[in-house]
């Protein structure tokens, strides 16, 4: 066929009733498409899926929730917590894909949730549910059903901390959309992002809070993330990170242990451990701080994964703050990438980040020299790590040779180590 002869079909997405999900999915779930909702166990996938089904029903559509993992009574209990017991919300306790497809034909729902793809199995194929072949075959059949029955199909998939266990990764090319649901089970913040999306961009981040009545849209994520922060504590620095296009203030914490008997152990939660090694090398060799043999523990609070090199300077300040037992001023944020010579490099979209800094009520920002002015925030533009340490009152014990400040600019030196 000539490409122009192909019939044009436009299928508007089904709005989800959540501003945050609509943001990530570019308007909602698309009919005749398959979406994979992937995340670690306990993160809230079943909750989100059931809420989506309940919202579809509220909008006058019919939804089928297939539970292959939990007993129907358990799903019902969750539904009553979520106020999702109304109308045309159908529940099916079934593990056999053939039987699920039979019910789909029978009910003709506009939304089908399968929870989870690892626990359903195709009878015509060998292998136990959850095996690579079974997961693939089940997903293929359900994807086919989505297309022929014009339904929006949502597959729930479990992934483990290290990426995947029998499935979701290999499923990615079989589905139209992959949503990744992340967060720390011990913190209420949940992050939803589109890893793949055939119907829109993938740069949006959705933010939710898990409360007693399910997942709710978050208006002030920075506030939620910083709620547990002890302002003025050693080793704590607030960093304006950028996730996709969304700015978010996150607390970077560090704990440094020095002295006889310590081994150079390092741990980085939510931060890049390779990058931590580079920063310690810069602090140790360029600024001559006693970190090379120290135990260094770092984390991004709230279960957020920071994939943003702009965190370098904040992490370096957190490490020095812990090492020197000196807090940073509570109203100050820090942002910048660090080069191997201890120079501070610019980061992308500083204007967006600083706008969020101002909105959240911080008054001072230590930033790369290229930062644009932002009303309400005093900018301290720095060219080197050492200048940043001086600006935050952390001043290195021996200012770096490479980055020694001009005479008179130095402050009393700390006796780190
Ligand atoms: P769940 O959706 O079962 O996670 P998953 O399907 O990803 O394994 O929910 C996980 C946790 O969420 C569960 O431990 C309890 C909590 N939760 C709430 O805090 N509020 C609620 O309204 C619901 C339904 C669950
Ligand atoms: Mg579940």
Coordinates of C-alpha atoms and ligand atoms in Angstrom, one line a residue:
X1 CA 0.0 0.0 0.0
X2 CA 1.1 3.5 -0.6
X3 CA 1.5 5.1 2.8
X4 CA -1.1 7.7 2.0
X5 CA -3.6 4.9 1.3
X6 CA -3.5 3.6 4.8
X7 CA -6.7 4.6 6.7
X8 CA -6.1 7.3 9.3
X9 CA -7.3 6.3 12.7
X10 CA -7.2 8.7 15.7
X11 CA -8.0 7.2 19.0
X12 CA -8.1 9.8 21.8
X13 CA -6.6 8.6 25.0
X14 CA -8.9 7.7 27.9
X15 CA -8.3 10.4 30.6
X16 CA -7.2 8.9 33.9
X17 CA -8.7 11.4 36.3
X18 CA -5.1 12.0 37.6
X19 CA -3.3 15.1 36.4
X20 CA 0.0 13.3 37.1
X21 CA -0.8 10.1 35.1
X22 CA -2.2 12.2 32.3
X23 CA 1.0 14.2 32.2
X24 CA 3.2 11.1 31.9
X25 CA 1.0 9.3 29.4
X26 CA 0.2 12.4 27.3
X27 CA -3.5 12.4 28.1
X28 CA -4.2 8.9 29.4
X29 CA -4.3 5.2 28.2
X30 CA -4.8 4.8 24.5
X31 CA -7.5 2.3 23.3
X32 CA -6.1 -0.7 21.3
X33 CA -2.8 -0.3 23.0
X34 CA -0.8 -2.2 25.6
X35 CA 0.9 -0.5 28.6
X36 CA 3.3 -2.2 30.9
X37 CA 3.4 -0.9 34.4
X38 CA 6.7 -2.0 35.9
X39 CA 8.0 -1.7 39.4
X40 CA 9.4 -3.4 42.4
X41 CA 7.0 -5.5 44.6
X42 CA 5.2 -3.4 47.2
X43 CA 5.6 -0.1 45.4
X44 CA 1.9 0.3 44.6
X45 CA 1.3 -1.1 41.1
X46 CA -1.9 -2.9 42.0
X47 CA -3.1 0.2 43.7
X48 CA -2.4 2.4 40.7
X49 CA -4.0 -0.2 38.3
X50 CA -7.1 -0.5 40.4
X51 CA -7.5 3.2 40.7
X52 CA -7.2 3.5 36.9
X53 CA -9.9 0.9 36.5
X54 CA -12.1 2.6 39.0
X55 CA -11.7 6.0 37.2
X56 CA -12.6 4.4 33.9
X57 CA -15.8 3.1 35.4
X58 CA -16.6 6.5 36.9
X59 CA -16.4 7.9 33.4
X60 CA -19.0 5.4 32.3
X61 CA -16.7 2.8 30.8
X62 CA -16.5 -0.9 31.5
X63 CA -13.3 -2.2 33.1
X64 CA -12.0 -5.7 33.8
X65 CA -9.4 -6.3 36.5
X66 CA -7.8 -9.7 36.2
X67 CA -6.1 -10.8 39.4
X68 CA -3.8 -13.7 38.9
X69 CA -1.8 -13.0 42.1
X70 CA -4.2 -12.1 44.9
X71 CA -7.5 -13.7 45.8
X72 CA -10.6 -11.8 44.7
X73 CA -11.4 -11.0 48.4
X74 CA -8.0 -9.3 48.8
X75 CA -8.6 -7.2 45.7
X76 CA -12.1 -6.3 47.0
X77 CA -10.6 -5.2 50.3
X78 CA -8.2 -2.9 48.4
X79 CA -11.1 -1.6 46.3
X80 CA -13.1 -0.6 49.3
X81 CA -10.1 1.3 50.7
X82 CA -9.9 3.1 47.3
X83 CA -13.6 3.7 47.1
X84 CA -13.7 1.6 43.9
X85 CA -16.7 -0.7 44.4
X86 CA -19.1 1.0 42.0
X87 CA -20.7 0.0 38.7
X88 CA -19.1 -1.8 35.8
X89 CA -15.8 -2.7 37.5
X90 CA -15.4 -6.5 36.9
X91 CA -13.1 -8.7 38.8
X92 CA -11.7 -12.0 37.5
X93 CA -9.5 -14.3 39.5
X94 CA -7.8 -16.2 36.7
X95 CA -4.3 -17.4 35.7
X96 CA -4.9 -18.9 32.3
X97 CA -4.6 -16.4 29.4
X98 CA -7.0 -18.4 27.2
X99 CA -9.7 -18.1 29.8
X100 CA -8.9 -14.4 30.3
X101 CA -9.3 -13.8 26.6
X102 CA -12.7 -15.6 26.7
X103 CA -13.9 -13.2 29.4
X104 CA -12.6 -10.2 27.5
X105 CA -14.7 -11.4 24.4
X106 CA -17.7 -11.9 26.7
X107 CA -17.6 -8.6 28.6
X108 CA -16.0 -6.3 25.9
X109 CA -14.4 -4.0 28.5
X110 CA -12.6 -0.8 27.3
X111 CA -9.9 -1.3 29.9
X112 CA -8.3 -4.6 30.9
X113 CA -5.8 -4.8 33.8
X114 CA -3.8 -8.0 34.1
X115 CA -2.1 -8.3 37.5
X116 CA 0.5 -9.6 36.9
X117 CA 2.0 -10.7 33.7
X118 CA 4.4 -13.0 35.6
X119 CA 1.7 -15.0 37.2
X120 CA -0.5 -15.7 34.1
X121 CA 0.3 -18.6 31.8
X122 CA -0.6 -19.8 28.3
X123 CA -1.8 -23.5 28.4
X124 CA -0.7 -24.2 24.9
X125 CA 2.9 -23.3 25.7
X126 CA 5.2 -25.2 28.0
X127 CA 6.9 -23.7 31.0
X128 CA 5.8 -22.3 34.3
X129 CA 4.2 -18.8 34.6
X130 CA 7.0 -16.3 35.0
X131 CA 9.4 -18.1 32.7
X132 CA 10.7 -16.1 29.8
X133 CA 8.7 -18.0 27.2
X134 CA 5.5 -17.8 29.1
X135 CA 5.7 -14.1 29.8
X136 CA 6.4 -13.4 26.2
X137 CA 3.6 -15.6 24.9
X138 CA 1.1 -14.3 27.4
X139 CA 2.0 -10.7 26.5
X140 CA 1.8 -11.4 22.8
X141 CA -1.7 -12.9 23.1
X142 CA -2.9 -10.0 25.3
X143 CA -1.4 -7.4 23.0
X144 CA -3.2 -9.1 20.1
X145 CA -6.4 -9.0 22.0
X146 CA -5.9 -5.3 22.8
X147 CA -5.6 -4.5 19.1
X148 CA -8.5 -6.6 17.8
X149 CA -10.9 -5.8 20.7
X150 CA -9.9 -2.0 20.8
X151 CA -9.3 -2.2 24.5
X152 CA -6.6 -0.4 26.5
X153 CA -4.7 -3.2 28.2
X154 CA -2.5 -2.6 31.3
X155 CA -0.1 -5.3 32.2
X156 CA 1.4 -5.2 35.7
X157 CA 5.0 -6.4 35.8
X158 CA 7.4 -6.9 38.7
X159 CA 11.0 -5.9 38.5
X160 CA 13.7 -6.5 41.0
X161 CA 16.2 -3.9 42.3
X162 CA 18.8 -4.9 39.8
X163 CA 16.5 -4.5 36.8
X164 CA 14.5 -7.5 35.9
X165 CA 13.4 -11.0 36.8
X166 CA 12.0 -13.0 33.9
X167 CA 10.3 -10.4 32.0
X168 CA 9.6 -6.8 31.9
X169 CA 12.8 -5.9 30.1
X170 CA 12.1 -8.4 27.3
X171 CA 8.5 -7.2 27.2
X172 CA 9.5 -3.7 26.4
X173 CA 9.5 -4.2 22.6
X174 CA 6.1 -6.1 22.7
X175 CA 4.2 -3.2 24.2
X176 CA 3.4 0.3 23.2
X177 CA 4.1 2.0 26.5
X178 CA 6.3 1.2 29.4
X179 CA 5.6 3.0 32.7
X180 CA 8.1 2.7 35.4
X181 CA 6.9 3.1 39.0
X182 CA 9.6 3.9 41.5
X183 CA 10.1 5.1 45.0
X184 CA 11.2 3.9 48.4
X185 CA 8.7 1.6 50.1
X186 CA 9.5 3.4 53.4
X187 CA 8.7 6.8 52.0
X188 CA 5.4 8.0 50.7
X189 CA 6.7 9.6 47.4
X190 CA 6.1 7.6 44.2
X191 CA 7.5 8.5 40.8
X192 CA 6.0 7.5 37.6
X193 CA 7.8 7.9 34.3
X194 CA 7.3 6.7 30.7
X195 CA 10.4 4.7 29.7
X196 CA 8.9 4.1 26.3
X197 CA 5.8 5.7 24.8
X198 CA 4.4 5.4 21.3
X199 CA 1.9 8.1 21.8
X200 CA 3.9 11.0 23.2
X201 CA 7.2 12.2 24.7
X202 CA 8.9 10.3 27.5
X203 CA 10.4 13.2 29.4
X204 CA 7.6 13.8 31.9
X205 CA 7.7 12.7 35.5
X206 CA 4.5 12.0 37.5
X207 CA 4.6 12.3 41.3
X208 CA 2.3 10.7 43.8
X209 CA 2.0 10.2 47.5
X210 CA 0.8 6.9 48.9
X211 CA -1.8 7.6 51.6
X212 CA -4.4 5.6 53.4
X213 CA -6.9 6.0 50.5
X214 CA -4.4 5.1 47.7
X215 CA -2.2 7.2 45.5
X216 CA -2.9 10.9 45.2
X217 CA -1.3 13.5 42.9
X218 CA 1.4 15.5 44.6
X219 CA 1.5 19.3 44.2
X220 CA 4.6 20.1 46.2
X221 CA 7.0 17.2 45.7
X222 CA 10.0 19.2 46.9
X223 CA 8.1 19.9 50.2
X224 CA 7.3 16.2 50.6
X225 CA 10.9 15.1 49.8
X226 CA 12.3 17.6 52.3
X227 CA 9.8 17.1 55.0
X228 CA 12.1 14.8 57.0
X229 CA 15.1 17.0 56.6
X230 CA 16.9 18.2 59.7
X231 CA 18.0 21.6 58.5
X232 CA 21.4 22.5 59.8
X233 CA 22.6 18.9 60.2
X234 CA 26.2 18.0 59.1
X235 CA 26.5 16.2 55.8
X236 CA 23.1 17.4 54.5
X237 CA 22.8 19.5 51.3
X238 CA 19.7 20.4 49.2
X239 CA 20.2 19.9 45.5
X240 CA 17.8 21.2 42.8
X241 CA 17.7 18.2 40.5
X242 CA 16.1 17.9 37.1
X243 CA 14.2 14.8 36.2
X244 CA 13.1 14.9 32.6
X245 CA 11.8 18.4 32.5
X246 CA 10.8 18.5 36.1
X247 CA 12.8 20.3 38.8
X248 CA 12.7 18.7 42.2
X249 CA 14.6 19.6 45.4
X250 CA 16.2 16.6 47.0
X251 CA 18.3 16.2 50.1
X252 CA 21.8 14.7 49.6
X253 CA 23.3 13.2 52.7
X254 CA 26.7 12.0 53.4
X255 CA 28.4 10.4 56.4
X256 CA 32.2 10.2 56.4
X257 CA 34.2 8.1 58.9
X258 CA 37.9 8.7 59.3
X259 CA 40.5 7.6 61.7
X260 CA 42.6 4.5 62.5
X261 CA 41.0 1.2 61.4
X262 CA 38.7 2.6 58.7
X263 CA 38.8 1.0 55.3
X264 CA 38.0 3.0 52.2
X265 CA 34.5 1.6 52.0
X266 CA 31.9 3.5 49.9
X267 CA 28.2 3.3 49.5
X268 CA 25.9 5.4 47.3
X269 CA 22.1 5.0 47.5
X270 CA 20.2 6.7 44.7
X271 CA 23.5 8.2 43.5
X272 CA 26.1 7.0 41.0
X273 CA 28.8 5.2 42.8
X274 CA 31.3 5.7 40.0
X275 CA 30.7 9.4 40.2
X276 CA 31.2 9.2 44.0
X277 CA 34.7 7.7 43.4
X278 CA 35.6 10.5 41.0
X279 CA 34.5 13.2 43.5
X280 CA 36.5 11.6 46.3
X281 CA 39.5 11.5 44.1
X282 CA 39.1 15.3 43.3
X283 CA 38.5 16.1 47.0
X284 CA 41.5 14.0 48.0
X285 CA 44.0 14.9 45.3
X286 CA 43.1 18.4 44.2
X287 CA 41.8 19.8 47.6
X288 CA 44.0 17.5 49.6
X289 CA 41.2 16.6 52.0
X290 CA 41.6 13.3 54.0
X291 CA 38.9 11.4 52.2
X292 CA 40.9 8.8 50.2
X293 CA 41.1 6.3 53.1
X294 CA 37.8 7.3 54.7
X295 CA 34.5 5.3 54.8
X296 CA 32.0 7.4 52.8
X297 CA 28.3 6.7 52.8
X298 CA 26.0 8.8 50.6
X299 CA 22.4 8.8 49.7
X300 CA 19.6 10.8 48.1
X301 CA 16.8 11.0 50.7
X302 CA 13.3 9.8 49.9
X303 CA 14.1 7.0 47.5
X304 CA 14.8 9.2 44.5
X305 CA 17.3 8.0 42.0
X306 CA 19.4 11.0 41.0
X307 CA 20.6 10.6 37.4
X308 CA 21.9 14.1 37.0
X309 CA 25.6 15.1 37.0
X310 CA 24.6 18.5 38.4
X311 CA 24.6 16.7 41.8
X312 CA 28.4 16.7 41.9
X313 CA 28.9 19.9 43.8
X314 CA 26.1 19.2 46.3
X315 CA 27.5 15.7 47.0
X316 CA 31.0 17.2 47.4
X317 CA 29.7 19.8 49.9
X318 CA 27.8 17.0 51.8
X319 CA 31.0 15.0 52.1
X320 CA 33.1 17.9 53.2
X321 CA 30.3 19.0 55.6
X322 CA 30.3 15.6 57.3
X323 CA 34.1 15.4 57.3
X324 CA 34.4 18.8 58.9
X325 CA 31.3 18.4 61.2
X326 CA 30.0 21.7 59.9
X327 CA 26.5 22.3 58.6
X328 CA 25.7 24.3 55.5
X329 CA 23.4 27.3 56.0
X330 CA 19.8 25.9 56.1
X331 CA 18.5 28.2 53.4
X332 CA 21.1 27.3 50.8
X333 CA 21.0 24.9 47.8
X334 CA 24.0 23.7 45.8
X335 CA 24.2 22.7 42.2
X336 CA 27.0 22.1 39.6
X337 CA 29.0 19.5 37.8
X338 CA 32.6 19.0 38.8
X339 CA 35.6 18.4 36.5
X340 CA 38.7 16.5 37.4
X341 CA 40.6 19.6 38.1
X342 CA 38.1 20.7 40.7
X343 CA 36.4 23.2 38.4
X344 CA 32.7 23.7 38.5
X345 CA 30.9 23.2 35.2
X346 CA 27.5 24.4 34.1
X347 CA 24.4 22.2 34.2
X348 CA 21.4 22.3 31.9
X349 CA 18.2 24.2 32.6
X350 CA 19.5 26.2 35.5
X351 CA 16.6 28.6 35.1
X352 CA 14.0 25.9 35.7
X353 CA 15.9 24.6 38.7
X354 CA 16.3 28.0 40.3
X355 CA 12.6 28.8 39.7
X356 CA 11.8 25.8 41.9
X357 CA 14.4 26.9 44.5
X358 CA 12.6 30.2 44.7
X359 CA 9.2 28.6 44.9
X360 CA 10.3 26.3 47.7
X361 CA 11.5 29.3 49.7
X362 CA 15.3 28.8 49.6
X363 CA 17.1 32.2 49.6
X364 CA 20.6 31.3 48.4
X365 CA 22.0 29.1 45.7
X366 CA 25.6 28.1 45.1
X367 CA 25.8 27.6 41.3
X368 CA 28.1 27.6 38.3
X369 CA 29.2 31.0 37.0
X370 CA 26.8 30.8 34.0
X371 CA 23.7 30.8 36.1
X372 CA 21.0 33.4 35.1
X373 CA 19.5 35.7 37.6
X374 CA 16.3 34.6 39.3
X375 CA 14.2 36.9 41.5
X376 CA 14.1 36.0 45.1
X377 CA 17.3 33.9 45.2
X378 CA 20.7 35.3 46.0
X379 CA 23.2 33.5 43.6
X380 CA 26.7 32.7 44.6
X381 CA 28.5 32.0 41.4
X382 CA 31.5 29.8 41.7
X383 CA 34.2 28.5 39.3
X384 CA 35.8 25.9 41.6
X385 CA 34.9 23.4 44.3
X386 CA 37.0 25.4 46.7
X387 CA 35.1 28.6 46.0
X388 CA 31.9 26.7 46.8
X389 CA 33.3 25.4 50.1
X390 CA 34.2 29.0 51.0
X391 CA 30.8 30.2 50.0
X392 CA 29.0 27.6 52.1
X393 CA 31.3 28.2 55.1
X394 CA 32.9 24.8 54.7
X395 CA 36.3 26.1 53.7
X396 CA 38.9 23.4 53.0
X397 CA 41.6 22.8 55.6
X398 CA 44.1 23.5 52.9
X399 CA 42.7 25.3 49.9
X400 CA 43.5 23.5 46.7
X401 CA 46.6 24.5 44.9
X402 CA 44.8 24.4 41.6
X403 CA 42.0 26.4 43.0
X404 CA 43.5 28.6 45.6
X405 CA 41.5 31.7 46.1
X406 CA 43.1 35.1 45.6
X407 CA 44.8 36.6 48.7
X408 CA 42.4 37.9 51.3
X409 CA 39.5 35.8 50.0
X410 CA 40.2 32.8 52.3
X411 CA 38.4 32.2 55.6
X412 CA 39.6 30.5 58.8
X413 CA 40.5 27.0 57.9
X414 CA 38.9 24.0 59.4
X415 CA 40.8 21.2 60.9
X416 CA 39.3 18.4 58.9
X417 CA 41.1 15.2 59.8
Ligands
LIG1 P1 0.4 -2.6 46.2 O1 -0.4 -1.8 45.2 O2 -0.1 -3.9 46.6 O3 1.9 -2.8 45.6 P2 2.4 -3.8 44.3 O4 1.2 -4.2 43.6 O5 3.3 -2.9 43.6 O6 3.1 -4.9 44.9 O7 0.6 -1.7 47.4 C1 1.8 -1.6 48.2 C2 1.6 -0.9 49.5 O8 0.9 0.2 49.5 C3 1.0 -1.8 50.5 O9 2.1 -2.4 51.3 C4 0.1 -1.0 51.3 C5 0.2 0.4 50.7 N1 -1.1 1.0 50.5 C6 -1.4 2.2 51.1 O10 -0.5 2.8 51.8 N2 -2.6 2.8 50.9 C7 -3.6 2.2 50.2 O11 -4.7 2.8 50.0 C8 -3.3 1.0 49.5 C9 -4.3 0.3 48.7 C10 -2.0 0.4 49.7
LIG2 MG1 0.4 -6.2 43.3

